[in-house]
Coordinates of C-alpha atoms in Angstrom, one line a residue:
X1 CA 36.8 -73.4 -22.4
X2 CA 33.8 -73.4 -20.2
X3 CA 30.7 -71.6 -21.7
X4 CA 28.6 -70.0 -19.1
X5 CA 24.6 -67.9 -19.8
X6 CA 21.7 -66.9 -18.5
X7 CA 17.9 -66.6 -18.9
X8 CA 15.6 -65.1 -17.1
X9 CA 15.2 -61.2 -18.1
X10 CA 12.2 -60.2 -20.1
X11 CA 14.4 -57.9 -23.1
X12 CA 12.6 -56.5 -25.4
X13 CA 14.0 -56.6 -29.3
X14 CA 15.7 -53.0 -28.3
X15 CA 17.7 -54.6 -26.0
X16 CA 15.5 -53.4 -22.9
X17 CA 14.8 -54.8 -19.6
X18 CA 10.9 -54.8 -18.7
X19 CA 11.0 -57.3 -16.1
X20 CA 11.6 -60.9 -15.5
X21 CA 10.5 -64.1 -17.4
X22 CA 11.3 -67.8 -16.9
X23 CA 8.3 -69.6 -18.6
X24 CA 9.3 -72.6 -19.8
X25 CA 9.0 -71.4 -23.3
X26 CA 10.9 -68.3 -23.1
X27 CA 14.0 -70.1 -21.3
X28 CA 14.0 -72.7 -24.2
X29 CA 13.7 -69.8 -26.8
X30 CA 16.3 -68.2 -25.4
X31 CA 18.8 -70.8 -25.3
X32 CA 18.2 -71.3 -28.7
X33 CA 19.0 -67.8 -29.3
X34 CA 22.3 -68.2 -27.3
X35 CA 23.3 -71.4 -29.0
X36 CA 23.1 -69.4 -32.3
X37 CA 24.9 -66.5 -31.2
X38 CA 27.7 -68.6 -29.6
X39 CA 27.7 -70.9 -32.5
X40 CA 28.0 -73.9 -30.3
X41 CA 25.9 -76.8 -29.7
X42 CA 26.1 -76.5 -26.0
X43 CA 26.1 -74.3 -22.8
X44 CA 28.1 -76.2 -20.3
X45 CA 26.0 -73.9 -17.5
X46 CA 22.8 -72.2 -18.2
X47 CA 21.9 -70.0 -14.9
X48 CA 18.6 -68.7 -14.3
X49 CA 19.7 -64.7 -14.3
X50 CA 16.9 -63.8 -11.8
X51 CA 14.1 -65.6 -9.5
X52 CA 11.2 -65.1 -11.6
X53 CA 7.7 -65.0 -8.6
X54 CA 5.1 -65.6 -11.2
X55 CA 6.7 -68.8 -12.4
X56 CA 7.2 -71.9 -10.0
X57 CA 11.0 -72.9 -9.7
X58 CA 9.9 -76.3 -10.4
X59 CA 8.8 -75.6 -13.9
X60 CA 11.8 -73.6 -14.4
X61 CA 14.2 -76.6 -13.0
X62 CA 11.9 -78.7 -15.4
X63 CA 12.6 -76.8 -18.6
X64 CA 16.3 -76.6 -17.7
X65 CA 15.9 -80.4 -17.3
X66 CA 14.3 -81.0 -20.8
X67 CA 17.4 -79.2 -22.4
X68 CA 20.1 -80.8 -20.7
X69 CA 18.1 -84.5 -21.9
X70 CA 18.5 -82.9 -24.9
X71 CA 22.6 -82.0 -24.5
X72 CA 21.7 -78.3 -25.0
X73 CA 22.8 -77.9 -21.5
X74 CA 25.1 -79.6 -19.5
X75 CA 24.5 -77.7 -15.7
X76 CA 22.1 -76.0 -14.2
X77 CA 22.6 -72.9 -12.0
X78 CA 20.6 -70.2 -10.4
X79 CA 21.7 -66.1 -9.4
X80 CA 20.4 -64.4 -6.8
X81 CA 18.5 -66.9 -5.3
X82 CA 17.7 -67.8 -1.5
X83 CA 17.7 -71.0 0.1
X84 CA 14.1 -72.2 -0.2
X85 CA 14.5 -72.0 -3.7
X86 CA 17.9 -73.6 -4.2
X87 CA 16.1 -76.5 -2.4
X88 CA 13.3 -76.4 -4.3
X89 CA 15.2 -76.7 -7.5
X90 CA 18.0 -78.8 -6.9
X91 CA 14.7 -81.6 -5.9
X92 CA 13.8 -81.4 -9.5
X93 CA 17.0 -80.8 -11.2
X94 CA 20.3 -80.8 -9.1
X95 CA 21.9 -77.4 -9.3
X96 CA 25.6 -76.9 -10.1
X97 CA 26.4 -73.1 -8.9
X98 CA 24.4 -70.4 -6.9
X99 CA 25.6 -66.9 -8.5
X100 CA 24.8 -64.5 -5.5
X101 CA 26.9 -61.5 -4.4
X102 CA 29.4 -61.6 -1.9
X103 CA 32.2 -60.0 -0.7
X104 CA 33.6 -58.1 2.2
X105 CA 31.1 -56.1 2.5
X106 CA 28.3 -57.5 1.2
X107 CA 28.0 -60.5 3.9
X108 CA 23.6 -61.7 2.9
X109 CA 24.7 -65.4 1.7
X110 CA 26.6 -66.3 5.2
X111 CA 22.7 -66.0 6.6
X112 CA 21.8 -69.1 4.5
X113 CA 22.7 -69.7 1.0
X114 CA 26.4 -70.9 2.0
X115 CA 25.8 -73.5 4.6
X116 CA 22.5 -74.4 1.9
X117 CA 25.5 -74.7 -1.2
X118 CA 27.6 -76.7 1.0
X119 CA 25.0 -78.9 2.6
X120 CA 24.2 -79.7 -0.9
X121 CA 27.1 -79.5 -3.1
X122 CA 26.8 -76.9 -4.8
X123 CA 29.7 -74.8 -6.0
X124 CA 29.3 -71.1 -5.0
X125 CA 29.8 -68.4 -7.4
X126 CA 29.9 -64.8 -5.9
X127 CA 29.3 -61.8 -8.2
X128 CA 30.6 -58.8 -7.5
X129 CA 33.0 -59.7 -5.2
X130 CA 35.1 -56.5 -5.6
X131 CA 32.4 -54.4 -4.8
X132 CA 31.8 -53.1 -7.8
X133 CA 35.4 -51.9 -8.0
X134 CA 34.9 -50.1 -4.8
X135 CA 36.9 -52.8 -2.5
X136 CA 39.9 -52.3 -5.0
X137 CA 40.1 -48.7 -3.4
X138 CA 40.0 -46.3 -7.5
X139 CA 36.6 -45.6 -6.3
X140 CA 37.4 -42.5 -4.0
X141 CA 34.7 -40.6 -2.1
X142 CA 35.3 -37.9 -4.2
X143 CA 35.1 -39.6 -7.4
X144 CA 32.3 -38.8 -9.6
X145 CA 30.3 -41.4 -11.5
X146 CA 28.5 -40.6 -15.2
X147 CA 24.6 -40.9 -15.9
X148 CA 25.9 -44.2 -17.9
X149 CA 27.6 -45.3 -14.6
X150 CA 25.1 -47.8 -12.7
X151 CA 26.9 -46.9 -9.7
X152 CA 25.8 -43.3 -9.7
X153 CA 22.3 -44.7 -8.7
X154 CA 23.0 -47.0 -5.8
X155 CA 22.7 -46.0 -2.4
X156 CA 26.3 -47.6 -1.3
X157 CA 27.5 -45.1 -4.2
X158 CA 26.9 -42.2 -3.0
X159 CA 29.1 -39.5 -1.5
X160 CA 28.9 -39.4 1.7
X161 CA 28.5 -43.7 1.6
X162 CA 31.6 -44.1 0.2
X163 CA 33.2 -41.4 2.6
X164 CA 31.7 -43.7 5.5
X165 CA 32.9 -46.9 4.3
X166 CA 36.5 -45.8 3.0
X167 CA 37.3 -47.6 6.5
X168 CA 36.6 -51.2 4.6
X169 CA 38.8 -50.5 2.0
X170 CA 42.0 -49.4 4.7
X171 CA 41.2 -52.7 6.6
X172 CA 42.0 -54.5 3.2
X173 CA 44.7 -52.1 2.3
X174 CA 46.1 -52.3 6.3
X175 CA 46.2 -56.7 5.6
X176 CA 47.7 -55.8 1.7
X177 CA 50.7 -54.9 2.7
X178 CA 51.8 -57.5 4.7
X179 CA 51.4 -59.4 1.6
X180 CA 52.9 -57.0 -0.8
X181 CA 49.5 -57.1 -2.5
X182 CA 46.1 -53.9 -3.3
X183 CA 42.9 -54.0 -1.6
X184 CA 41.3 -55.7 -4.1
X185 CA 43.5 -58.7 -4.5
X186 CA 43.0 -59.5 -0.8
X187 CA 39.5 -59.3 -0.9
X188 CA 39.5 -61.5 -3.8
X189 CA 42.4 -63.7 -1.5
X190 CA 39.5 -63.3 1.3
X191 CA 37.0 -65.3 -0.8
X192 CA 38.9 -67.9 -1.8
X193 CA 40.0 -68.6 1.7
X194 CA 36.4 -69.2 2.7
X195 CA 35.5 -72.4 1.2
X196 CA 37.2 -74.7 -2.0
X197 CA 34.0 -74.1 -4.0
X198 CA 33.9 -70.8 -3.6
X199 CA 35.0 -69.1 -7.1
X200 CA 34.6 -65.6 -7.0
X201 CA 33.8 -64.0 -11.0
X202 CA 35.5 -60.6 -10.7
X203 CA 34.1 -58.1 -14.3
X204 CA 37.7 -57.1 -15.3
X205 CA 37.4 -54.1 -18.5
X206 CA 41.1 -54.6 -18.9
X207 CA 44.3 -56.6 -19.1
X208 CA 46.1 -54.8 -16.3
X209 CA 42.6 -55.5 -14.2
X210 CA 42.5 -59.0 -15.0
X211 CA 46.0 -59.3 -14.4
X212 CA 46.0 -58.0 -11.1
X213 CA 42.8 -60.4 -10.7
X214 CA 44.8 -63.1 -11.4
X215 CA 47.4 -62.5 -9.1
X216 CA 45.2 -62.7 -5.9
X217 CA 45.4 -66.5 -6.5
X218 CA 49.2 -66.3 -4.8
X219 CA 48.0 -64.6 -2.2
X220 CA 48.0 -67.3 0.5
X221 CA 46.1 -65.0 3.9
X222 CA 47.0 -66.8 7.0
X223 CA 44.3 -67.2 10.2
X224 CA 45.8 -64.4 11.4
X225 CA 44.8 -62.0 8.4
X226 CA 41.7 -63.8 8.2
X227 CA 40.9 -62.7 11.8
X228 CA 41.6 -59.3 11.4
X229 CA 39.5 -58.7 8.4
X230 CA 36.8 -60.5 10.2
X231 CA 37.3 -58.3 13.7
X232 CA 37.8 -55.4 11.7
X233 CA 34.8 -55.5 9.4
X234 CA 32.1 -56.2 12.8
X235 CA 33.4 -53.0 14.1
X236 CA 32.5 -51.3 10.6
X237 CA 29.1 -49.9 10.1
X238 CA 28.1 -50.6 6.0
X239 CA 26.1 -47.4 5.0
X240 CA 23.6 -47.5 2.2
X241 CA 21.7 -50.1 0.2
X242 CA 24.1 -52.4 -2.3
X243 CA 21.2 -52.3 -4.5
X244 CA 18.9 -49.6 -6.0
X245 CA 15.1 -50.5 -4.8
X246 CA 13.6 -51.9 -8.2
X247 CA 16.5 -54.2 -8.3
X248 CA 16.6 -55.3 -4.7
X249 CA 13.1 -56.1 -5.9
X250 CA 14.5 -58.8 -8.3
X251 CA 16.5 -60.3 -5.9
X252 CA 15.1 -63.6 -4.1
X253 CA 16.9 -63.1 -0.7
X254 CA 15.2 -65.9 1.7
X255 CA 13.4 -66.2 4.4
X256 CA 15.6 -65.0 7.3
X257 CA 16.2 -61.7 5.3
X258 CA 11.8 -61.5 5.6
X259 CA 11.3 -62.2 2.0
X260 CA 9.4 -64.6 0.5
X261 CA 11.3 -68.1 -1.3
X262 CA 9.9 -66.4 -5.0
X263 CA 11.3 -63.0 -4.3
X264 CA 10.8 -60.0 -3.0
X265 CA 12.4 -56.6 -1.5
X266 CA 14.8 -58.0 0.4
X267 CA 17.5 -55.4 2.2
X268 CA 20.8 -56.4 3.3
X269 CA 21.5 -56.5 6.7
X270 CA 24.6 -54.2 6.3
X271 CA 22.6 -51.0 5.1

């Protein structure tokens, strides 16, 4: 079994989120706390959760480098992070996995962080890679989504967004049954098409969803498919932020997207 965490949040002892914080003393805190709770000795990889801009990545790559000396951690990875900081980190402590969201529809890591992962070998790790369930085609236009629900408060989530981009989820459905297989199998099939160290980490809340999960790893796409996703997508206007505007503001995007390597409110280029 491989043991995966992250650091980075600032949570307050009710279990809130107030911010970010990766000072060298917090991250080495928490992993303590997370060694206790898993009642292990080690976290095979420790990810930074989010860029923190008030803290260099340098001293974070450094603290993550004191606890692997010391066998608490064995790899170091980073989420939601853009290329001048993958590079910045990996100089100090080479970095194992980038966690960033991809997917169909959510394209931001082909402007940079890819070619950056594979440039450097780095295994690629996209979250969300159903779309929040939207790509698996349960989330209808007409569904409605609880205050509980983090989906009722993102732009790509709302009515009339989802009635707009209902066409990306009949382009996977359109390629699905050639194969015999749902939407959201061949959008998980689409990922792992795209590169060998590309692993997508699908959220499954059941056995019949991790099931189906599962069974996107027989589905083999050919060129073909591949090329009609691709030609079908760039005709396909995405409508609506994939993130709500204080999180976007968490979310280190890069350069090319106009934000700065430490963070900053980066948009994807698809809203």
């Amino acid at each position: 079994m491989i043991i995966a965490s992250k650091f980075g949040f600032d949570i307050t002892p009710e279990g809130q989120v107030r911010g970010v914080n990766s000072r060298p003393d917090n991250i080495k805190r928490v992993t303590e706390q997370s060694l206790r709770r898993l009642k292990t000795d080690h976290i095979d990889l420790q990810y930074q959760h989010r860029v923190d801009p008030t803290v260099p990545i340098e001293d974070v790559a450094g603290a993550v480098q004191e606890l692997i000396r010391e066998g608490k951690i064995h790899h170091f990875g980073l989420s939601a992070a853009g290329e001048a900081t993958i590079r910045r980190a990996h100089k100090v402590q080479p970095v194992t996995a980038v966690q960033n969201e991809y997917s169909v529809w959510t394209r931001d890591p082909e402007l940079e962080v890819l070619a950056t992962c594979e440039e450097l070998g780095i295994g690629f790790v996209p979250w969300s890679p159903l779309g929040m369930g939207y790509l698996t085609g349960t989330v209808t236009p007409l569904m409605v989504h609880g205050p509980a629900d983090l989906r009722a408060n993102l732009p790509r989530f709302t009515p009339e967004a989802r009635r707009a981009n209902w066409p990306v989820v009949e382009l996977l459905q359109r390629v699905g049954a050639r194969h015999q297989a749902a939407s959201g199998q061949i959008a998980l099939a689409w990922l792992l098409a795209r590169k060998p160290w590309i692993v997508p980490i699908p959220g499954p809340t059941t056995q019949d969803h991790m099931d189906q999960n599962m069974d996107a790893l027989q589905v083999q796409l050919t060129a073909a498919d591949i090329q009609e996703i691709e030609d079908g997508f760039a005709q396909i206007k995405v409508q609506g932020a994939r993130l709500s505007v204080p999180m976007l503001a968490m979310i280190d995007t890069g350069a090319k997207l106009g934000t700065s390597s430490k963070g900053g409110n980066g948009m994807s280029p698809l809203r």
